[in-house]
PDB file of C-alpha atoms in Angstrom:
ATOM      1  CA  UNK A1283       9.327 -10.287 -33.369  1.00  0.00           C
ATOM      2  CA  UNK A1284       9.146  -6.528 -33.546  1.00  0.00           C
ATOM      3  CA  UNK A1285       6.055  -4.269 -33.002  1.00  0.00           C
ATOM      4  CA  UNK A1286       5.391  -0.698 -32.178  1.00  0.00           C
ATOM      5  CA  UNK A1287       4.307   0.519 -28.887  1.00  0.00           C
ATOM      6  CA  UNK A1288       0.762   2.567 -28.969  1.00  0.00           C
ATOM      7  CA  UNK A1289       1.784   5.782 -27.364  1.00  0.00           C
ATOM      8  CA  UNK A1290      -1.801   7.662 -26.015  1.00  0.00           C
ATOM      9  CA  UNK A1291      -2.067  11.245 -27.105  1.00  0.00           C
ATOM     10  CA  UNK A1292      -2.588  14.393 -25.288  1.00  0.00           C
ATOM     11  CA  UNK A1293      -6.399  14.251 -25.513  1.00  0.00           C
ATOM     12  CA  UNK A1294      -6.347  10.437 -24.866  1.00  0.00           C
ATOM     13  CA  UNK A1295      -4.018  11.444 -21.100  1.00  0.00           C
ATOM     14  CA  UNK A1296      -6.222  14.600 -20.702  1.00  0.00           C
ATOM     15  CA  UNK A1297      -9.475  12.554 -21.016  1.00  0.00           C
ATOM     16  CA  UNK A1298      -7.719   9.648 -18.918  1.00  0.00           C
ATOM     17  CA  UNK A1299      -7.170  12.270 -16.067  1.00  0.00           C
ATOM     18  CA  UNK A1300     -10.493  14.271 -15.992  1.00  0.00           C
ATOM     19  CA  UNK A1301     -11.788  10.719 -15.655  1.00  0.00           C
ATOM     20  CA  UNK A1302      -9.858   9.524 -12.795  1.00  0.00           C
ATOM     21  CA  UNK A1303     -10.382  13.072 -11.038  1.00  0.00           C
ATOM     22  CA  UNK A1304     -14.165  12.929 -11.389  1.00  0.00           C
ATOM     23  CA  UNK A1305     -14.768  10.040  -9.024  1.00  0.00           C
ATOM     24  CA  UNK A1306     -12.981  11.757  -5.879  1.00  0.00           C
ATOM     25  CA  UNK A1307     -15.073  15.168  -6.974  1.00  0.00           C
ATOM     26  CA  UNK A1308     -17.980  13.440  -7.197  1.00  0.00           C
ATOM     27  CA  UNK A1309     -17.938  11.685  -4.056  1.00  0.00           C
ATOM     28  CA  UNK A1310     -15.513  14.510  -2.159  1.00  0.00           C
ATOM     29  CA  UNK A1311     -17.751  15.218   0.876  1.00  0.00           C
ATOM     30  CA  UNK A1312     -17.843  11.418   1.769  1.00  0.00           C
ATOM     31  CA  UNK A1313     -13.908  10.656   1.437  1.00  0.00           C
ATOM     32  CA  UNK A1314     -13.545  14.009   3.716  1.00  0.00           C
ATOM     33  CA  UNK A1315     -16.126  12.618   6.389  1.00  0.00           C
ATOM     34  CA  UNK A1316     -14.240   9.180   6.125  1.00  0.00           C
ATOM     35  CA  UNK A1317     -11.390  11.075   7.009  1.00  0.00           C
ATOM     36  CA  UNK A1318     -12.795  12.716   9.586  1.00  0.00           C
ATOM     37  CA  UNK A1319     -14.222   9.530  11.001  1.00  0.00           C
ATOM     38  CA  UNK A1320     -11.500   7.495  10.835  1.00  0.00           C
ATOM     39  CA  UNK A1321      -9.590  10.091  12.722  1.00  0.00           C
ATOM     40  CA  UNK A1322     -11.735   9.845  15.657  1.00  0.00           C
ATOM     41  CA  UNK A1323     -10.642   6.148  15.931  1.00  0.00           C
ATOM     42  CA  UNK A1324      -7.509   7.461  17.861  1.00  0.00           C
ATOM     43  CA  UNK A1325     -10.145   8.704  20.370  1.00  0.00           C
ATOM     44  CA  UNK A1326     -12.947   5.842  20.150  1.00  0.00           C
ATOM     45  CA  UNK A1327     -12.914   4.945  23.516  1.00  0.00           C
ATOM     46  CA  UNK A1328     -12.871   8.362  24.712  1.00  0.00           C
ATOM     47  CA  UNK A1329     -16.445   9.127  22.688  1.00  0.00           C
ATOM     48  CA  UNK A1330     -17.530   5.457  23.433  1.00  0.00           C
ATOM     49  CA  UNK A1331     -17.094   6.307  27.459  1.00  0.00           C
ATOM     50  CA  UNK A1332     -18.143   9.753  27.054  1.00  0.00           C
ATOM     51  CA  UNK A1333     -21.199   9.511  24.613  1.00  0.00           C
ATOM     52  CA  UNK A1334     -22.566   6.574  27.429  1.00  0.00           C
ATOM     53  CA  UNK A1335     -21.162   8.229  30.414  1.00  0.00           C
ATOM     54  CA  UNK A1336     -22.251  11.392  30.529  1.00  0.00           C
ATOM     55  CA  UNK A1337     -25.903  10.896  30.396  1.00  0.00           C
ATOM     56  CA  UNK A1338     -25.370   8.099  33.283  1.00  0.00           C
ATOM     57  CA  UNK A1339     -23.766  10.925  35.624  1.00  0.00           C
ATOM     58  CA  UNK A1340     -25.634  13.722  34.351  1.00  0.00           C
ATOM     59  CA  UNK A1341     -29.285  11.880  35.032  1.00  0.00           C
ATOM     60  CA  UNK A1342     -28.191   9.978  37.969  1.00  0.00           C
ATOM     61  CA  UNK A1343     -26.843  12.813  39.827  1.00  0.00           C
ATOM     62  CA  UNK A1344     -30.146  14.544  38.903  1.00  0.00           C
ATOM     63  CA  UNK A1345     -32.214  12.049  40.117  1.00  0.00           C
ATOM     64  CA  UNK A1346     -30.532  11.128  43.764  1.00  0.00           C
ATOM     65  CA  UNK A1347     -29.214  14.838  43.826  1.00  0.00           C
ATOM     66  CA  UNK A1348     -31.675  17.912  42.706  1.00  0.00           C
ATOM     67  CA  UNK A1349     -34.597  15.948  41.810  1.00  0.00           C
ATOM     68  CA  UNK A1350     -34.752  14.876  45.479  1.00  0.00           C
ATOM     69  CA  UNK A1351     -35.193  18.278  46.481  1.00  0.00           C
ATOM     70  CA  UNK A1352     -37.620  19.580  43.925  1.00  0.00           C
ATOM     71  CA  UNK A1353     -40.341  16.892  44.817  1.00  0.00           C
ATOM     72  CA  UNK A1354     -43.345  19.007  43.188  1.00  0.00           C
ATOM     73  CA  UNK A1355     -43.723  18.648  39.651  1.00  0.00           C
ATOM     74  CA  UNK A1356     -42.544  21.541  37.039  1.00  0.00           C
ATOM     75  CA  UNK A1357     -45.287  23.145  35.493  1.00  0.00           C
ATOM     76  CA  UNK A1358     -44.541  23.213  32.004  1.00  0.00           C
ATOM     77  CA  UNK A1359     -47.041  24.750  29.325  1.00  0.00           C
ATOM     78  CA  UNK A1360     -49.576  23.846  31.488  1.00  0.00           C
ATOM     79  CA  UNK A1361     -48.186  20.539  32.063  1.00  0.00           C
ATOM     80  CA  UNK A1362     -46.492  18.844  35.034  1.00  0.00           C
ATOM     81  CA  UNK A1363     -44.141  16.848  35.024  1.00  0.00           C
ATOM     82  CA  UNK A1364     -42.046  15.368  36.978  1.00  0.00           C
ATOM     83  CA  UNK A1365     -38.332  17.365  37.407  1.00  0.00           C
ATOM     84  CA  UNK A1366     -36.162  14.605  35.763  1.00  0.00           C
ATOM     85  CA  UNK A1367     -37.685  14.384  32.824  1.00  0.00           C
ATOM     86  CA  UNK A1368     -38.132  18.022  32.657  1.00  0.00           C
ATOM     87  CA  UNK A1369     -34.027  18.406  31.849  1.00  0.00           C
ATOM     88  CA  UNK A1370     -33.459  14.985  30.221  1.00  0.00           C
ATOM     89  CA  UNK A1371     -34.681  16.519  26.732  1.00  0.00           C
ATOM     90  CA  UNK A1372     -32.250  19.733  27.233  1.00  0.00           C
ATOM     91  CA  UNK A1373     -29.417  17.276  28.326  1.00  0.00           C
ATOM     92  CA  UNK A1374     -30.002  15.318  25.660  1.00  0.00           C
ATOM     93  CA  UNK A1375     -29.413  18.397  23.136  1.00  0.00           C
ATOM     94  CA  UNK A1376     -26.770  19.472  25.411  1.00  0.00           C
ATOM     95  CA  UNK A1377     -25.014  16.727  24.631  1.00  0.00           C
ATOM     96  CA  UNK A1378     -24.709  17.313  20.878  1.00  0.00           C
ATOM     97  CA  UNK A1379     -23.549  20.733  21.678  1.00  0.00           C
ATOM     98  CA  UNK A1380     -20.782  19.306  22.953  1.00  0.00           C
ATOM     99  CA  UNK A1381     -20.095  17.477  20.549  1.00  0.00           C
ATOM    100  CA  UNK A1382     -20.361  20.178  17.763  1.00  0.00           C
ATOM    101  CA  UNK A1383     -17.988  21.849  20.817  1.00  0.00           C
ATOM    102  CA  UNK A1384     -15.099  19.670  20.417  1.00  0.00           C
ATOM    103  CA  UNK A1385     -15.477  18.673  16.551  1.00  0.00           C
ATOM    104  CA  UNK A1386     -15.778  22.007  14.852  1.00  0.00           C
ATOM    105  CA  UNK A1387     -13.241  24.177  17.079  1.00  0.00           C
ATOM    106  CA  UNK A1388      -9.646  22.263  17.527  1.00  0.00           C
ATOM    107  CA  UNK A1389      -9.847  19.499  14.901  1.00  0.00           C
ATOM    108  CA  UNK A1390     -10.291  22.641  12.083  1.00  0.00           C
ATOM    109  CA  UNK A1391      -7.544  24.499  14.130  1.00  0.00           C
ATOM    110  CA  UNK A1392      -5.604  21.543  12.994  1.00  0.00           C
ATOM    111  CA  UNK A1393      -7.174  20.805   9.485  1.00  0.00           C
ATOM    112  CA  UNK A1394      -6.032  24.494   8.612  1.00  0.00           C
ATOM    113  CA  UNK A1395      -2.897  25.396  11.002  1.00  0.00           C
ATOM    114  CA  UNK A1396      -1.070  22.748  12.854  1.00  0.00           C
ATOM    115  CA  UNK A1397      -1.332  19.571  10.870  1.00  0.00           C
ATOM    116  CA  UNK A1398      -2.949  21.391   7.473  1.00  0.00           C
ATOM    117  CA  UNK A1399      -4.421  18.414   5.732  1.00  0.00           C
ATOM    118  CA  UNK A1400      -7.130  20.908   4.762  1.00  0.00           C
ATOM    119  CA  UNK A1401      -4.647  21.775   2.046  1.00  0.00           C
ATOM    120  CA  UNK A1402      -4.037  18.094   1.474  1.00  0.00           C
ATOM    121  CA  UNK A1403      -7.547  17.717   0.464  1.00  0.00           C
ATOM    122  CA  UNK A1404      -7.501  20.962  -1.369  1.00  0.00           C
ATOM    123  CA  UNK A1405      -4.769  19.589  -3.864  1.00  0.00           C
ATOM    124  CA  UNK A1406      -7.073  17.063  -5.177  1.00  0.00           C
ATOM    125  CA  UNK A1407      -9.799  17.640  -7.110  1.00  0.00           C
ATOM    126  CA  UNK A1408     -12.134  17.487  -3.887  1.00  0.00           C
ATOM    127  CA  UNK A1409     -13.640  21.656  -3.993  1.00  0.00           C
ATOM    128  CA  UNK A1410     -13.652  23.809  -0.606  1.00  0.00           C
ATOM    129  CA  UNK A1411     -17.209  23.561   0.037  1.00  0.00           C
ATOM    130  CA  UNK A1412     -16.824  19.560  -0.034  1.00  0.00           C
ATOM    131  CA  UNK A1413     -14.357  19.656   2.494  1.00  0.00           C
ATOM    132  CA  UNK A1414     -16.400  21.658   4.924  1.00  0.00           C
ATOM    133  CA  UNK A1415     -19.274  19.329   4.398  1.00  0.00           C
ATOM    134  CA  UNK A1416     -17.325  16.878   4.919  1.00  0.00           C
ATOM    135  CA  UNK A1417     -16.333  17.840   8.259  1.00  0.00           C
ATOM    136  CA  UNK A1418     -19.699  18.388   9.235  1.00  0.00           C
ATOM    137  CA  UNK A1419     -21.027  14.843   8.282  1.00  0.00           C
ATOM    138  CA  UNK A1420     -18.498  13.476   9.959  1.00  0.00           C
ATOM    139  CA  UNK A1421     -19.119  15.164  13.294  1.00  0.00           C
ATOM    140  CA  UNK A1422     -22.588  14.685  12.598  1.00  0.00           C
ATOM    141  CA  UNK A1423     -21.982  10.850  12.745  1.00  0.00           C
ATOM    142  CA  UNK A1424     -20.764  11.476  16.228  1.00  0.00           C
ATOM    143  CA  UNK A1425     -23.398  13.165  17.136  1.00  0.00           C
ATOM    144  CA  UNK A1426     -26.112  10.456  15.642  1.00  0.00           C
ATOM    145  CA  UNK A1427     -23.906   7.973  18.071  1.00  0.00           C
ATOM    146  CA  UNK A1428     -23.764   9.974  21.196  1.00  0.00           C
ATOM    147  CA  UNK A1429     -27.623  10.732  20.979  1.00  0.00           C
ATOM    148  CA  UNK A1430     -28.836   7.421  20.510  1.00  0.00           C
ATOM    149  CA  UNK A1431     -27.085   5.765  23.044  1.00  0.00           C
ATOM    150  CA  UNK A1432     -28.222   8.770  25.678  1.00  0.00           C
ATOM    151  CA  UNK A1433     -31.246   8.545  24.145  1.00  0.00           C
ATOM    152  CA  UNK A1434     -31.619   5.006  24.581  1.00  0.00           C
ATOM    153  CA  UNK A1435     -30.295   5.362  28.613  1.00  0.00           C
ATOM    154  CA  UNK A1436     -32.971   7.839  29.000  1.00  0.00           C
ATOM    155  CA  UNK A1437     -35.675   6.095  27.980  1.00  0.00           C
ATOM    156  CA  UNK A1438     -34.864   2.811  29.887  1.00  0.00           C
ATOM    157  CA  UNK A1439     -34.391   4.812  32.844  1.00  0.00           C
ATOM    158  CA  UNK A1440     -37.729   6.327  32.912  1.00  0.00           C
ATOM    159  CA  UNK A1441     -39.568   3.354  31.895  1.00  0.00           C
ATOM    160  CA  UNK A1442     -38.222   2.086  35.281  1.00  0.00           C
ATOM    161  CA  UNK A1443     -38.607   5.443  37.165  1.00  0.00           C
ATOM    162  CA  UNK A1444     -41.556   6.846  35.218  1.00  0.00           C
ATOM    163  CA  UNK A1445     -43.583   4.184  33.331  1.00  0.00           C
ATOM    164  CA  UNK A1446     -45.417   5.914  31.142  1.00  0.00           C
ATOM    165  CA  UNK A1447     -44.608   9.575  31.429  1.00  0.00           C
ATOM    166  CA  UNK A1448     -42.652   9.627  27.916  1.00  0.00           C
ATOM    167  CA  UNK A1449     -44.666   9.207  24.577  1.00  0.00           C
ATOM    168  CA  UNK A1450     -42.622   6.181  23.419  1.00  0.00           C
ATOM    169  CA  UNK A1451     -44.583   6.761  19.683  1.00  0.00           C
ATOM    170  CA  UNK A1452     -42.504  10.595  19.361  1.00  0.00           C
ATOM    171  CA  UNK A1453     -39.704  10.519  21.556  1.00  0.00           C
ATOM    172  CA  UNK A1454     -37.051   8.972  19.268  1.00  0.00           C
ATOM    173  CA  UNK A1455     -37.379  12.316  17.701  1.00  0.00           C
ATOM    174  CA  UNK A1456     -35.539  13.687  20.154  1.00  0.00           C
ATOM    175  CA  UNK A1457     -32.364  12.016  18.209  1.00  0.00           C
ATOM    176  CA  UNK A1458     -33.254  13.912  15.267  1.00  0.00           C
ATOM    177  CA  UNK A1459     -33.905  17.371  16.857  1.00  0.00           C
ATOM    178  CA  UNK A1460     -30.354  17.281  18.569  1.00  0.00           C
ATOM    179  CA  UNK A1461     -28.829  16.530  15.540  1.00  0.00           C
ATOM    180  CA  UNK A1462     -30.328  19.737  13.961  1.00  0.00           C
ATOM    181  CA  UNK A1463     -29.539  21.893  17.041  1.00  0.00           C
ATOM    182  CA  UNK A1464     -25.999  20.241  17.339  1.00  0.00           C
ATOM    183  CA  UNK A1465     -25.609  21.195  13.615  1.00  0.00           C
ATOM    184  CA  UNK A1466     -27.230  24.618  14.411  1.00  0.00           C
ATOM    185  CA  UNK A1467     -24.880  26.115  16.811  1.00  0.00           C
ATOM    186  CA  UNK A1468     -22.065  23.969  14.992  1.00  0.00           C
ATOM    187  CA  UNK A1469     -22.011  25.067  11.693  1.00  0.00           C
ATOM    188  CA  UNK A1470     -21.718  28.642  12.872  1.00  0.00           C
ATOM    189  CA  UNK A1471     -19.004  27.806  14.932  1.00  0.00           C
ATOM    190  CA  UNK A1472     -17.438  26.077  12.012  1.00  0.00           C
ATOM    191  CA  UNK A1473     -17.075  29.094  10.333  1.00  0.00           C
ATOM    192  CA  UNK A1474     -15.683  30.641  13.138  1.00  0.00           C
ATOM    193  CA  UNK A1475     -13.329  28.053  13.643  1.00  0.00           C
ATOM    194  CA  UNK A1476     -12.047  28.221  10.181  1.00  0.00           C
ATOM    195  CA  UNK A1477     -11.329  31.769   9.859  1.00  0.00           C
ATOM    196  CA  UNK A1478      -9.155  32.165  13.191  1.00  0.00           C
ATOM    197  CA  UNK A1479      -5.355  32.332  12.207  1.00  0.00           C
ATOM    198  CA  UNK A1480      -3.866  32.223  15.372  1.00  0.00           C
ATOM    199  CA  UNK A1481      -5.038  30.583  18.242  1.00  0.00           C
ATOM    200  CA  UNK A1482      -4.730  33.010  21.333  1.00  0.00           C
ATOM    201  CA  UNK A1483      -7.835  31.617  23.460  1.00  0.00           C
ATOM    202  CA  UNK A1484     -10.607  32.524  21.554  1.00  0.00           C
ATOM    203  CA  UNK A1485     -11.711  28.822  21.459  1.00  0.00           C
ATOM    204  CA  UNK A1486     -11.798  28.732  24.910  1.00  0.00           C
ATOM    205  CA  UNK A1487     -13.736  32.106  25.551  1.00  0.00           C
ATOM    206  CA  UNK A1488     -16.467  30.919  23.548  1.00  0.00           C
ATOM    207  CA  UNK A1489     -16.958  27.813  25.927  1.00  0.00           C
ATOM    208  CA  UNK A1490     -16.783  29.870  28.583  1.00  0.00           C
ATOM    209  CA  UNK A1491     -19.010  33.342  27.841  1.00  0.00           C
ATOM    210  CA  UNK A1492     -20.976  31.456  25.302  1.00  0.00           C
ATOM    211  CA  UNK A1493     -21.593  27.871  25.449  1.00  0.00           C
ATOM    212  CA  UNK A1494     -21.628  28.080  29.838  1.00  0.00           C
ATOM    213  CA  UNK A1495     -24.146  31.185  29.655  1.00  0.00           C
ATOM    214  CA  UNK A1496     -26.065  29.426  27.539  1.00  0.00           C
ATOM    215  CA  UNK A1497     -26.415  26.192  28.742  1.00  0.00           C
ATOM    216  CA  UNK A1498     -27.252  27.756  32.766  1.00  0.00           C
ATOM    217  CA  UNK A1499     -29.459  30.326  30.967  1.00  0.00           C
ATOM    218  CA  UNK A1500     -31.424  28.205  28.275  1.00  0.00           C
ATOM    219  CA  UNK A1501     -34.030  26.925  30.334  1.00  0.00           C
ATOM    220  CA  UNK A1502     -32.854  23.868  30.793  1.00  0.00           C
ATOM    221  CA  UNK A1503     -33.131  23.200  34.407  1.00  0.00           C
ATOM    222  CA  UNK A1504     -36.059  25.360  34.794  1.00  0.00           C
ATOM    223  CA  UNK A1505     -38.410  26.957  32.460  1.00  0.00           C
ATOM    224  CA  UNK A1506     -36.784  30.649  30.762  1.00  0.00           C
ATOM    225  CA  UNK A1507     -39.981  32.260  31.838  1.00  0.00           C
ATOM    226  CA  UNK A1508     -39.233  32.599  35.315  1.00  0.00           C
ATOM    227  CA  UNK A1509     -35.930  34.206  34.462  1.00  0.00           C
ATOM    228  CA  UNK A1510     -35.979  38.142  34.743  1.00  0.00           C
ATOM    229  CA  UNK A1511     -36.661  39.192  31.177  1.00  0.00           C
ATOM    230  CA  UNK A1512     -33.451  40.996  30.809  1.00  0.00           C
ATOM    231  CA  UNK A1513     -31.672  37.312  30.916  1.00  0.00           C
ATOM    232  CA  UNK A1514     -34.246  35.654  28.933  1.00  0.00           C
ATOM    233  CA  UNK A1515     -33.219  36.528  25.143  1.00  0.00           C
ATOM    234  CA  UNK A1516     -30.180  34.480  26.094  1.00  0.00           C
ATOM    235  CA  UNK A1517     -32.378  31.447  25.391  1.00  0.00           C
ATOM    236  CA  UNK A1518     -34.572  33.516  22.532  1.00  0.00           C
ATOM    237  CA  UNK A1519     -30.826  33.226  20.873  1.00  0.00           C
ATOM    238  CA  UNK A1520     -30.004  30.098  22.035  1.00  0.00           C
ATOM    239  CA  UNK A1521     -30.030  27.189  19.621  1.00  0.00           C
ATOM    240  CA  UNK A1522     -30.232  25.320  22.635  1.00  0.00           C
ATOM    241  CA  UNK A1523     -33.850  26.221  23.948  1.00  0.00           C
ATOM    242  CA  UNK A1524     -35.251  25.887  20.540  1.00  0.00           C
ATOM    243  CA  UNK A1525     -33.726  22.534  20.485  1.00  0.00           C
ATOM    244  CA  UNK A1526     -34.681  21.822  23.952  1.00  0.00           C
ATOM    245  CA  UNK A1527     -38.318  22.994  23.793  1.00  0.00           C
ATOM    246  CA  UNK A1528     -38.911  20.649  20.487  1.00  0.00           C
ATOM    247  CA  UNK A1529     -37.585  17.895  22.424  1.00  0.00           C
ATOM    248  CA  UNK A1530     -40.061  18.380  25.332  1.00  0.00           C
ATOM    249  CA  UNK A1531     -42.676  17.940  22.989  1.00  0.00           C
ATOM    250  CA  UNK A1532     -41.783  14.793  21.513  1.00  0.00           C
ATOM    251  CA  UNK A1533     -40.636  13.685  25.175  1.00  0.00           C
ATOM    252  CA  UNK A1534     -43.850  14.331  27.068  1.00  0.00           C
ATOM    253  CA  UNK A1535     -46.194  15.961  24.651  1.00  0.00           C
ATOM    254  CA  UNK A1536     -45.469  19.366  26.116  1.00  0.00           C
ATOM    255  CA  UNK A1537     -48.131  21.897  24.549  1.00  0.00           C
ATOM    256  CA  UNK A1538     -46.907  24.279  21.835  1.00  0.00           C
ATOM    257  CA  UNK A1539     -48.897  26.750  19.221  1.00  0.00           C
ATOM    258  CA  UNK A1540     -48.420  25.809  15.769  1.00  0.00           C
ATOM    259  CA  UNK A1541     -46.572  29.205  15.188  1.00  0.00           C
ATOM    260  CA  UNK A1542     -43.953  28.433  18.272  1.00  0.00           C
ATOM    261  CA  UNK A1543     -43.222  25.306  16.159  1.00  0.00           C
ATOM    262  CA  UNK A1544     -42.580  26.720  13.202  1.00  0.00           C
ATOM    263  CA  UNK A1545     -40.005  29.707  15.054  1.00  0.00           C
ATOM    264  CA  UNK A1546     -38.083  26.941  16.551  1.00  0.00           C
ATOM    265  CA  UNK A1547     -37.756  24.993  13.813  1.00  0.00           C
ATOM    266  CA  UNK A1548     -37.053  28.032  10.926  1.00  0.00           C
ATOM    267  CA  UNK A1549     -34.497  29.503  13.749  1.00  0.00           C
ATOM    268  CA  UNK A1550     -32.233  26.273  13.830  1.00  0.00           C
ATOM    269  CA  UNK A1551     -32.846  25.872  10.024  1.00  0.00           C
ATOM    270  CA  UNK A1552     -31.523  29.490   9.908  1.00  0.00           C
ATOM    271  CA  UNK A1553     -28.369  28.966  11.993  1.00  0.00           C
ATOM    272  CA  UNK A1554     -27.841  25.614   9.737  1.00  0.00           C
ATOM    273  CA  UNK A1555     -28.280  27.088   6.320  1.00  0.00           C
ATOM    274  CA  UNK A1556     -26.418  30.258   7.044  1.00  0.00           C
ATOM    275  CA  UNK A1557     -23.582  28.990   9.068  1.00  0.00           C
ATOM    276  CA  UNK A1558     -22.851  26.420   6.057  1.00  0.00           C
ATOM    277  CA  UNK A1559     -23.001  28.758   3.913  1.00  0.00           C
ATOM    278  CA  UNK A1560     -20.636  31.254   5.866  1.00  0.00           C
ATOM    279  CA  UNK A1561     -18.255  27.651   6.376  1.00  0.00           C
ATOM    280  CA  UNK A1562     -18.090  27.326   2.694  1.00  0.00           C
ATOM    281  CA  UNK A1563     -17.038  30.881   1.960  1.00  0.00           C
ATOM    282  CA  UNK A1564     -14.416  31.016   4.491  1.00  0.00           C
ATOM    283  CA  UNK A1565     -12.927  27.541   3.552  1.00  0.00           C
ATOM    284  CA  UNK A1566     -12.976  28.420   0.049  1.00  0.00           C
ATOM    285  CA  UNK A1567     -10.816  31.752   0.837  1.00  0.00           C
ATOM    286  CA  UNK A1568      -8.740  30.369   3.020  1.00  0.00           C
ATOM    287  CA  UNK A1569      -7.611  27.236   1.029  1.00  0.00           C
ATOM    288  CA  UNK A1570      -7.096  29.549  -2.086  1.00  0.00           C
ATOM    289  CA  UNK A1571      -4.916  31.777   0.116  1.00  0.00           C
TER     290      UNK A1571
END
């Protein structure tokens, strides 16, 4: 029996190929946050430990160490309330600082430098901009993880400590708002991240004369105003207070003009927005270097 084999032409192969290479592009960000994610499995336990330890050391030493000593309530917008839950909200956004700490500084060192599957990605049909993105929803996923198992200690422990000090109805927005403040100061340091070309410590001076300074000077142990007003635009800049001043408001109703809303809010959309956009630019240079 003889026959003849139906070779495809060029149009058919070029048709064939554009097809196959519009799934990944379509879907890019997601198969770069999978990546990311599945990455962090050589780590699990370490974020497991850390995303429910932390909050257990941080609030218990708070509670048997400096909350002992500060027995009178913090007056706070005309509010008191009691010390502990005064800082829980700030830890609480701490916490996905630290996060956006470790994700977007040595894991894009290594994307980009040491292990360079940035350029990996870049060789298939996934575009710059969905690569960055999808480094930031994957860290975000972290972040959603290590702020609703704190939040979730720090609620238990004050319905035991202090029944009814937290508004229950708002105060799982406090998992929300730390996302948007972890994504705040992380996007910007994202870009950062992405544009260094050698690391000589630069990584590490930011967590020291940025990230330290502005965790001790953010109001978060005690309210900014009773810092001398040369140290208080530290927390004016901060991603951190405006993060940590939303969450005090959803925690214990803390009171807050309409307008102070909205400058809290429009800063961290700011950092977001701009620090995205700054991401993509850089990424897209740098992988078409």
């Amino acid at each position: 029996m003889s026959g003849t084999i139906a070779h495809p032409g060029l149009d058919e192969l070029r048709e064939e190929a554009l097809a196959w290479g519009r799934k990944p592009r379509a879907r890019g960000t997601w198969y770069v946050a999978e990546h990311m994610l599945r990455a962090m499995r050589a780590y699990g336990w370490t974020i497991v430990v850390g995303s429910f330890g932390q909050p257990i050391l941080y609030l218990l030493g708070l509670a048997v160490g400096l909350a002992a000593l500060i027995q009178v309530p913090i007056s706070d917008g005309g509010r008191d309330v009691p010390y502990l839950l005064y800082v829980a909200p700030a830890l609480l956004m701490t916490a996905a600082i630290n996060v956006a700490s470790e994700e977007f500084t040595y894991p894009v060192l290594a994307g980009f430098k040491w292990r360079r599957y940035f350029y990996g990605f870049n060789a298939s049909p996934l575009s710059s901009r969905q690569i960055a993105v999808g480094v930031v929803v994957g860290a975000g996923a972290r972040m959603i993880l290590t702020l609703v198992l704190y939040m979730a200690f720090v609620l238990a422990f004050f319905a035991s400590l202090h029944p009814g000090a937290t508004q229950v109805a708002t105060a799982w927005l406090m998992a929300p708002i730390g996302l948007f403040g972890g994504l705040a100061y992380g996007s910007v340091l994202l870009a950062y991240a992405g544009s260094i070309e050698d690391d000589r410590g630069q990584l590490q001076l930011i967590q020291r004369f940025i990230f330290m300074p502005m965790f001790l000077f953010s109001g978060t142990f005690y309210p900014l105003a009773t810092l001398p007003l040369w140290l208080q635009w530290i927390g004016w800049v901060s991603p951190l207070w405006h993060a940590s001043e939303l969450g005090r408001m959803v925690a214990y109703g803390k009171p807050a003009e309409a307008g102070m809303v909205a400058i809290h809010l429009g800063y961290l959309g700011l950092l977001t927005i701009g620090g995205l956009w700054l991401a993509g630019r850089v990424f897209t240079k740098r992988l078409a270097s």
